[in-house]
Tab-separated table of C-alpha atoms and ligand atoms in Angstrom:
chain	number	residue	atom	x	y	z
A	1	MET	CA	-16.220	6.191	-11.708
A	2	ASN	CA	-16.824	4.025	-8.563
A	3	VAL	CA	-13.154	5.190	-6.663
A	4	PRO	CA	-12.723	2.667	-3.952
A	5	HIS	CA	-13.012	4.435	-0.381
A	6	GLU	CA	-9.619	3.234	0.820
A	7	TYR	CA	-8.352	5.669	-2.284
A	8	GLU	CA	-10.230	9.174	-0.220
A	9	LYS	CA	-9.339	8.208	3.129
A	10	ARG	CA	-7.259	10.575	4.914
A	11	TYR	CA	-4.536	10.450	7.072
A	12	LYS	CA	-3.620	13.334	9.138
A	13	PHE	CA	0.116	14.197	7.885
A	14	ASP	CA	3.313	15.454	10.004
A	15	PHE	CA	6.741	16.348	8.820
A	16	TYR	CA	9.612	17.286	10.482
A	17	SER	CA	12.700	18.202	8.709
A	18	TYR	CA	16.254	17.494	10.471
A	19	ARG	CA	20.193	17.388	10.359
A	20	ARG	CA	22.103	15.014	11.367
A	21	ARG	CA	26.155	15.127	11.725
A	22	PHE	CA	28.400	12.670	9.913
A	23	LYS	CA	31.243	11.690	12.150
A	24	TYR	CA	33.618	12.182	9.220
A	25	PRO	CA	32.822	13.915	6.808
A	26	LEU	CA	32.233	11.159	3.309
A	27	SER	CA	34.701	12.082	0.139
A	28	THR	CA	33.378	10.915	-3.061
A	29	SER	CA	34.137	12.637	-6.725
A	30	HIS	CA	31.040	14.847	-5.853
A	31	GLY	CA	33.890	16.461	-2.417
A	32	ASP	CA	32.807	16.194	1.045
A	33	TRP	CA	29.893	15.631	2.482
A	34	TYR	CA	29.001	16.710	6.401
A	35	VAL	CA	25.987	17.030	7.799
A	36	ARG	CA	22.994	14.828	6.447
A	37	GLU	CA	19.505	16.195	6.125
A	38	GLY	CA	15.807	14.721	5.611
A	39	ILE	CA	12.299	14.794	6.885
A	40	ILE	CA	11.189	12.435	8.839
A	41	LEU	CA	7.327	11.494	7.756
A	42	ARG	CA	4.311	10.304	10.642
A	43	LEU	CA	0.950	9.790	9.394
A	44	SER	CA	-2.275	8.511	11.707
A	45	ASP	CA	-5.734	7.744	10.543
A	46	GLU	CA	-7.794	8.176	12.655
A	47	ASN	CA	-8.195	5.174	14.958
A	48	GLY	CA	-4.946	6.152	15.791
A	49	GLN	CA	-2.740	3.712	13.770
A	50	VAL	CA	0.160	5.697	12.999
A	51	GLY	CA	2.887	5.062	9.783
A	52	TRP	CA	6.220	6.440	9.437
A	53	GLY	CA	8.347	7.589	6.716
A	54	GLU	CA	11.076	10.008	5.111
A	55	ILE	CA	12.361	11.847	2.619
A	56	ALA	CA	16.307	11.594	1.998
A	57	PRO	CA	16.731	13.307	-1.091
A	58	ILE	CA	20.545	14.310	-2.255
A	59	PRO	CA	20.489	16.258	-5.124
A	60	TRP	CA	23.578	15.870	-6.037
A	61	PHE	CA	22.882	12.251	-7.246
A	62	GLY	CA	19.890	12.891	-9.209
A	63	SER	CA	17.007	13.240	-6.205
A	64	GLU	CA	14.982	16.656	-5.842
A	65	SER	CA	16.426	18.630	-2.967
A	66	LEU	CA	15.054	18.987	0.107
A	67	GLU	CA	13.536	22.597	-0.342
A	68	GLN	CA	11.605	20.768	-2.541
A	69	ALA	CA	10.838	18.242	-0.577
A	70	LEU	CA	9.842	20.274	1.720
A	71	ASP	CA	7.745	22.602	-0.513
A	72	PHE	CA	5.806	19.667	-1.960
A	73	CYS	CA	5.200	18.340	2.649
A	74	ARG	CA	4.127	22.359	3.087
A	75	GLN	CA	1.544	22.206	0.538
A	76	LEU	CA	-0.083	18.882	1.995
A	77	ASN	CA	-1.556	21.210	4.454
A	78	GLY	CA	-1.347	18.507	6.983
A	79	GLU	CA	-3.585	16.000	5.428
A	80	ILE	CA	-2.582	13.519	2.745
A	81	THR	CA	-5.503	10.906	0.783
A	82	LEU	CA	-3.376	7.435	-0.600
A	83	SER	CA	-4.481	9.305	-4.386
A	84	ASN	CA	-2.703	11.956	-3.508
A	85	ILE	CA	0.572	9.555	-3.397
A	86	ASP	CA	-0.196	7.598	-5.891
A	87	ASN	CA	0.079	11.081	-7.429
A	88	ILE	CA	3.120	12.287	-6.786
A	89	PRO	CA	5.311	13.898	-9.602
A	90	SER	CA	8.233	11.648	-10.860
A	91	ILE	CA	10.323	14.794	-10.875
A	92	LEU	CA	10.129	13.695	-6.679
A	93	PRO	CA	10.834	10.378	-6.446
A	94	ALA	CA	12.284	11.111	-1.936
A	95	CYS	CA	8.737	12.492	-1.771
A	96	GLN	CA	7.427	9.499	-3.560
A	97	PHE	CA	9.476	7.034	-1.550
A	98	GLY	CA	8.757	8.132	1.834
A	99	LEU	CA	5.048	9.155	2.071
A	100	GLU	CA	4.203	5.342	0.202
A	101	SER	CA	6.868	3.294	2.561
A	102	ALA	CA	4.616	5.825	5.386
A	103	TRP	CA	1.282	4.791	4.244
A	104	GLU	CA	2.603	1.214	4.148
A	105	SER	CA	3.678	1.405	7.724
A	106	VAL	CA	0.674	3.004	8.852
A	107	ILE	CA	-1.468	0.028	7.449
A	108	ALA	CA	0.964	-2.763	8.319
A	109	HIS	CA	-0.427	-5.249	11.201
A	110	PRO	CA	1.752	-8.081	11.662
A	111	TYR	CA	0.651	-10.240	9.954
A	112	LEU	CA	1.204	-8.725	6.909
A	113	SER	CA	4.277	-9.710	7.483
A	114	TYR	CA	3.127	-13.458	6.526
A	115	LEU	CA	2.204	-12.254	3.017
A	116	CYS	CA	5.678	-11.035	2.072
A	117	PRO	CA	9.124	-13.643	2.574
A	118	SER	CA	12.174	-11.812	3.420
A	119	THR	CA	15.534	-12.896	1.799
A	120	PRO	CA	18.038	-12.681	4.289
A	121	LEU	CA	20.427	-10.119	3.429
A	122	THR	CA	24.235	-9.683	4.046
A	123	TYR	CA	25.694	-6.337	4.333
A	124	SER	CA	28.041	-4.942	2.352
A	125	PHE	CA	30.842	-2.442	4.673
A	126	LEU	CA	31.633	1.497	2.986
A	127	LEU	CA	35.463	2.274	4.540
A	128	PRO	CA	36.718	4.467	4.295
A	129	THR	CA	38.090	6.983	1.263
A	130	GLY	CA	41.755	6.240	0.415
A	131	LYS	CA	44.684	5.294	3.122
A	132	ALA	CA	42.476	4.797	6.593
A	133	ALA	CA	41.067	1.873	4.084
A	134	LEU	CA	43.900	0.185	4.666
A	135	GLU	CA	43.271	0.040	9.017
A	136	ALA	CA	40.123	-0.121	8.743
A	137	TRP	CA	39.232	-3.468	7.169
A	138	GLN	CA	40.410	-5.357	10.680
A	139	ILE	CA	36.808	-3.386	11.908
A	140	ALA	CA	34.963	-4.592	8.876
A	141	TRP	CA	36.335	-7.890	9.015
A	142	ASN	CA	36.046	-8.455	12.621
A	143	GLN	CA	33.075	-7.494	12.699
A	144	GLY	CA	32.141	-9.911	10.499
A	145	HIS	CA	32.131	-8.759	6.965
A	146	ARG	CA	32.887	-9.936	4.065
A	147	THR	CA	32.166	-7.504	1.497
A	148	LEU	CA	33.402	-4.203	1.241
A	149	LYS	CA	33.337	-0.927	-0.598
A	150	TRP	CA	36.503	1.380	-0.996
A	151	LYS	CA	36.051	5.206	-2.738
A	152	ILE	CA	38.258	5.611	-5.378
A	153	GLY	CA	38.398	8.479	-7.974
A	154	VAL	CA	39.123	10.741	-5.348
A	155	ALA	CA	42.885	11.532	-4.954
A	156	ASN	CA	45.432	11.324	-8.496
A	157	ILE	CA	44.967	7.466	-10.108
A	158	GLU	CA	48.963	7.155	-9.506
A	159	TYR	CA	48.693	7.316	-6.207
A	160	GLU	CA	45.253	5.260	-5.287
A	161	LEU	CA	46.361	2.369	-7.923
A	162	LYS	CA	49.156	2.158	-4.698
A	163	LEU	CA	46.566	2.061	-2.197
A	164	PHE	CA	44.661	-0.217	-4.187
A	165	GLU	CA	47.837	-2.462	-4.918
A	166	GLN	CA	48.896	-1.976	-0.752
A	167	LEU	CA	45.065	-3.055	0.157
A	168	THR	CA	44.915	-5.438	-2.006
A	169	GLN	CA	48.024	-7.343	-0.465
A	170	VAL	CA	46.240	-7.316	3.240
A	171	LEU	CA	42.612	-7.816	2.524
A	172	PRO	CA	42.020	-11.462	3.338
A	173	PRO	CA	41.117	-13.885	-0.145
A	174	SER	CA	37.614	-14.408	0.746
A	175	VAL	CA	37.245	-10.549	0.888
A	176	LYS	CA	34.753	-9.057	-2.070
A	177	LEU	CA	35.890	-5.635	-2.617
A	178	ARG	CA	33.461	-3.231	-4.034
A	179	LEU	CA	35.461	-0.285	-5.406
A	180	ASP	CA	32.788	2.520	-6.137
A	181	SER	CA	33.674	5.981	-8.402
A	182	ASN	CA	31.520	7.931	-8.150
A	183	GLY	CA	31.636	9.081	-12.335
A	184	GLY	CA	34.620	10.044	-11.848
A	185	LEU	CA	36.955	8.316	-14.048
A	186	SER	CA	38.429	8.834	-17.596
A	187	ARG	CA	37.350	6.481	-19.969
A	188	GLN	CA	41.859	5.708	-20.092
A	189	GLU	CA	41.600	5.694	-16.380
A	190	THR	CA	38.567	3.445	-16.206
A	191	HIS	CA	40.450	1.128	-18.366
A	192	GLN	CA	43.529	1.221	-15.875
A	193	TRP	CA	41.165	0.034	-12.981
A	194	LEU	CA	39.813	-2.573	-14.896
A	195	GLN	CA	42.750	-3.926	-15.747
A	196	VAL	CA	44.160	-3.851	-12.231
A	197	ALA	CA	40.482	-5.522	-10.779
A	198	ASP	CA	40.997	-8.174	-13.610
A	199	SER	CA	44.003	-9.475	-12.916
A	200	SER	CA	43.420	-9.028	-8.084
A	201	GLY	CA	40.526	-11.368	-8.889
A	202	ILE	CA	39.010	-9.164	-5.603
A	203	ILE	CA	36.876	-7.466	-7.150
A	204	GLU	CA	32.990	-7.860	-7.227
A	205	PHE	CA	32.209	-5.372	-9.377
A	206	LEU	CA	33.625	-1.505	-9.925
A	207	GLU	CA	30.834	0.889	-9.653
A	208	GLN	CA	30.053	4.513	-12.020
A	209	PRO	CA	33.556	4.819	-13.618
A	210	LEU	CA	31.975	6.649	-15.562
A	211	PRO	CA	29.608	9.706	-15.491
A	212	PRO	CA	25.767	8.820	-16.532
A	213	GLU	CA	26.214	10.661	-19.950
A	214	LYS	CA	29.200	8.848	-20.852
A	215	PHE	CA	26.891	5.932	-20.981
A	216	LYS	CA	27.688	4.097	-23.626
A	217	ALA	CA	30.721	4.268	-23.332
A	218	MET	CA	30.569	1.891	-19.691
A	219	LEU	CA	27.660	-0.013	-21.494
A	220	GLU	CA	31.220	-1.109	-24.000
A	221	MET	CA	33.638	-1.637	-21.414
A	222	SER	CA	30.820	-3.969	-19.294
A	223	HIS	CA	31.577	-6.107	-22.661
A	224	GLN	CA	35.679	-6.196	-22.644
A	225	TYR	CA	36.264	-7.292	-19.217
A	226	SER	CA	35.406	-9.983	-16.497
A	227	THR	CA	35.184	-7.496	-13.750
A	228	PRO	CA	31.495	-5.883	-14.197
A	229	ILE	CA	30.785	-2.463	-13.937
A	230	ALA	CA	27.253	-1.604	-11.705
A	231	LEU	CA	25.424	1.687	-12.813
A	232	ASP	CA	23.966	4.107	-9.693
A	233	GLU	CA	24.494	7.474	-10.768
A	234	SER	CA	23.926	6.347	-14.454
A	235	VAL	CA	20.067	4.995	-12.232
A	236	ALA	CA	19.774	7.180	-9.349
A	237	THR	CA	15.966	7.668	-10.085
A	238	LEU	CA	13.290	4.503	-11.676
A	239	ASP	CA	12.684	6.731	-14.943
A	240	LYS	CA	16.650	6.539	-14.487
A	241	LEU	CA	16.770	2.632	-14.574
A	242	GLU	CA	13.880	2.491	-17.165
A	243	SER	CA	15.875	4.175	-19.512
A	244	CYS	CA	19.112	2.473	-19.488
A	245	TYR	CA	17.404	-0.834	-19.807
A	246	GLN	CA	16.038	0.224	-22.546
A	247	GLN	CA	19.322	1.052	-24.002
A	248	GLY	CA	20.980	-1.830	-23.124
A	249	TRP	CA	21.699	-2.046	-19.759
A	250	ARG	CA	21.089	-5.643	-18.738
A	251	GLY	CA	24.724	-5.822	-16.564
A	252	ILE	CA	23.960	-5.151	-12.241
A	253	VAL	CA	22.372	-1.594	-11.597
A	254	VAL	CA	22.372	-0.212	-7.497
A	255	ILE	CA	19.143	0.575	-6.282
A	256	LYS	CA	18.536	3.426	-3.567
A	257	PRO	CA	14.733	2.690	-2.755
A	258	SER	CA	15.013	6.415	-0.274
A	259	ILE	CA	15.976	8.150	-4.123
A	260	ALA	CA	14.764	6.019	-6.920
A	261	GLY	CA	10.496	6.584	-5.975
A	262	SER	CA	8.091	4.398	-5.901
A	263	PRO	CA	8.141	1.063	-4.275
A	264	LYS	CA	5.253	0.255	-5.734
A	265	ARG	CA	6.381	1.428	-9.520
A	266	LEU	CA	9.630	-0.554	-8.314
A	267	ARG	CA	8.701	-3.688	-7.282
A	268	GLN	CA	6.505	-3.610	-11.034
A	269	LEU	CA	9.996	-2.976	-12.564
A	270	CYS	CA	11.644	-6.366	-10.942
A	271	GLN	CA	9.359	-8.280	-11.435
A	272	GLN	CA	8.883	-7.335	-15.438
A	273	TRP	CA	12.849	-7.572	-15.715
A	274	GLU	CA	15.185	-9.838	-14.729
A	275	ILE	CA	17.241	-7.249	-12.894
A	276	ASP	CA	20.271	-8.068	-11.300
A	277	ALA	CA	20.504	-5.161	-8.460
A	278	VAL	CA	22.290	-4.358	-4.780
A	279	PHE	CA	20.642	-2.403	-2.708
A	280	SER	CA	22.330	0.216	-1.418
A	281	SER	CA	21.558	2.738	1.941
A	282	ALA	CA	21.530	6.318	1.246
A	283	LEU	CA	22.302	7.579	4.441
A	284	GLU	CA	18.741	7.649	5.424
A	285	THR	CA	17.182	7.561	9.314
A	286	LEU	CA	16.461	4.194	11.220
A	287	ILE	CA	13.244	5.171	9.691
A	288	GLY	CA	14.711	5.200	5.865
A	289	THR	CA	16.094	1.800	6.834
A	290	LYS	CA	13.800	0.407	7.485
A	291	ALA	CA	11.935	1.062	4.805
A	292	ALA	CA	14.706	0.939	2.344
A	293	LEU	CA	15.888	-2.770	3.788
A	294	LYS	CA	12.015	-4.041	3.561
A	295	LEU	CA	12.132	-3.484	-0.085
A	296	ALA	CA	15.488	-5.010	-0.421
A	297	GLY	CA	14.322	-8.693	1.206
A	298	GLU	CA	11.564	-8.578	-0.516
A	299	LEU	CA	12.879	-8.308	-4.364
A	300	SER	CA	17.242	-8.978	-3.801
A	301	LYS	CA	17.374	-12.575	-6.017
A	302	CYS	CA	20.943	-12.804	-5.657
A	303	ASP	CA	23.397	-13.395	-3.601
A	304	ARG	CA	24.285	-9.357	-3.881
A	305	ALA	CA	25.266	-7.903	0.008
A	306	VAL	CA	23.106	-4.557	0.692
A	307	GLY	CA	24.784	-1.587	0.617
A	308	PHE	CA	23.820	-0.782	4.314
A	309	GLY	CA	27.088	-1.060	5.980
A	310	VAL	CA	27.611	2.823	6.745
A	311	ASN	CA	26.653	3.189	10.645
A	312	GLN	CA	29.737	4.471	11.435
A	313	TYR	CA	29.683	7.462	9.784
A	314	PHE	CA	26.747	8.649	11.663
A	315	ASP	CA	27.286	10.572	14.939
A	316	GLN	CA	24.041	9.414	17.684
A	317	ASP	CA	23.040	13.251	17.565
A	318	PHE	CA	19.898	14.185	15.609
A	319	ASN	CA	19.172	18.077	15.437
A	320	ILE	CA	14.735	17.669	14.612
A	321	ASP	CA	12.896	20.593	13.849
A	322	CYS	CA	10.015	20.201	16.632
A	323	GLU	CA	9.226	21.642	18.962
A	324	GLN	CA	7.071	19.841	21.007
A	325	GLY	CA	7.808	17.659	23.760
A	326	GLU	CA	5.859	14.967	23.636
A	327	ARG	CA	5.939	14.827	19.901
A	328	ALA	CA	9.817	15.554	19.927
A	329	ARG	CA	10.392	12.333	22.629
A	330	GLU	CA	8.184	9.694	20.201
A	331	ILE	CA	10.068	10.816	17.032
A	332	ARG	CA	13.452	9.753	19.468
A	333	VAL	CA	11.910	6.700	19.951
A	334	THR	CA	10.979	5.914	16.162
A	335	LEU	CA	14.280	6.729	15.498
A	336	ASN	CA	15.883	4.704	17.240
A	337	ASN	CA	14.142	1.413	17.540
B	401	LIG	MG1	28.175	4.889	-5.973
């Protein structure tokens, strides 16, 4: 077989795990999240060209665990080829994303950006969960955000519906609000939320009301209300996205590129199907964020805000597992640019 040279070219591969504390825990129906852990990747070729990537798994959301990703990085023994990258199994979607985007960044030359026209993006701002949203929306509004997102399914529904009513009274009518229960509602609660959402007129969509195993129920309900349902956990990886599509889902899907899997396959799927996608953060560092936003810019087809308004959640502080002074400095510069 005539293997193209580029496919077997060896890159030096280094990786550094990191821990990053949230300023305040991110509360979802899965529980409270305190520390974001992930892996920074560095590829370099023999000409000294360097590229960066990030593996930012969310195991409770459907990706591999940090330990699985670290095992994968270790067994590479400091070296990788494009052929290795193309053969990462789909049970390691965050590894696929991290390594493929690191490879794209090492081969990227400035002139390549002409080939990838990018849609200008608007951002959705993640409000704090619960009552704090009643004040925090003003900060977002003053920063120019017009799409806001609020987590529900965390406290009991009577309380949350009451808060929602207060929220709709203070929000300017031009705001679009996304509700996200992370699969934490019952069927009956989903009907309740869809009813109030329909009558409020400010809900852009209700995200993942039921857990992924209740797919049929969500598909049915998506035809019963004018408020759309968006799938998120159900389509966490590209394998799952394909499966939902094949079972008839044509509605909105949230794509978190960092855990979805291979960017190459994501591009193929988006070309093959008309996908109404909302691109969203997996709370990765700036390295993963840039790669994810690049994909969002390439692949966003409609004017939906991307879910990357999450900087307010992080401390500047980073804990990077890197002893070498020079390299540690290099990583910090990359993380801040
Ligand atoms: Mg979500």
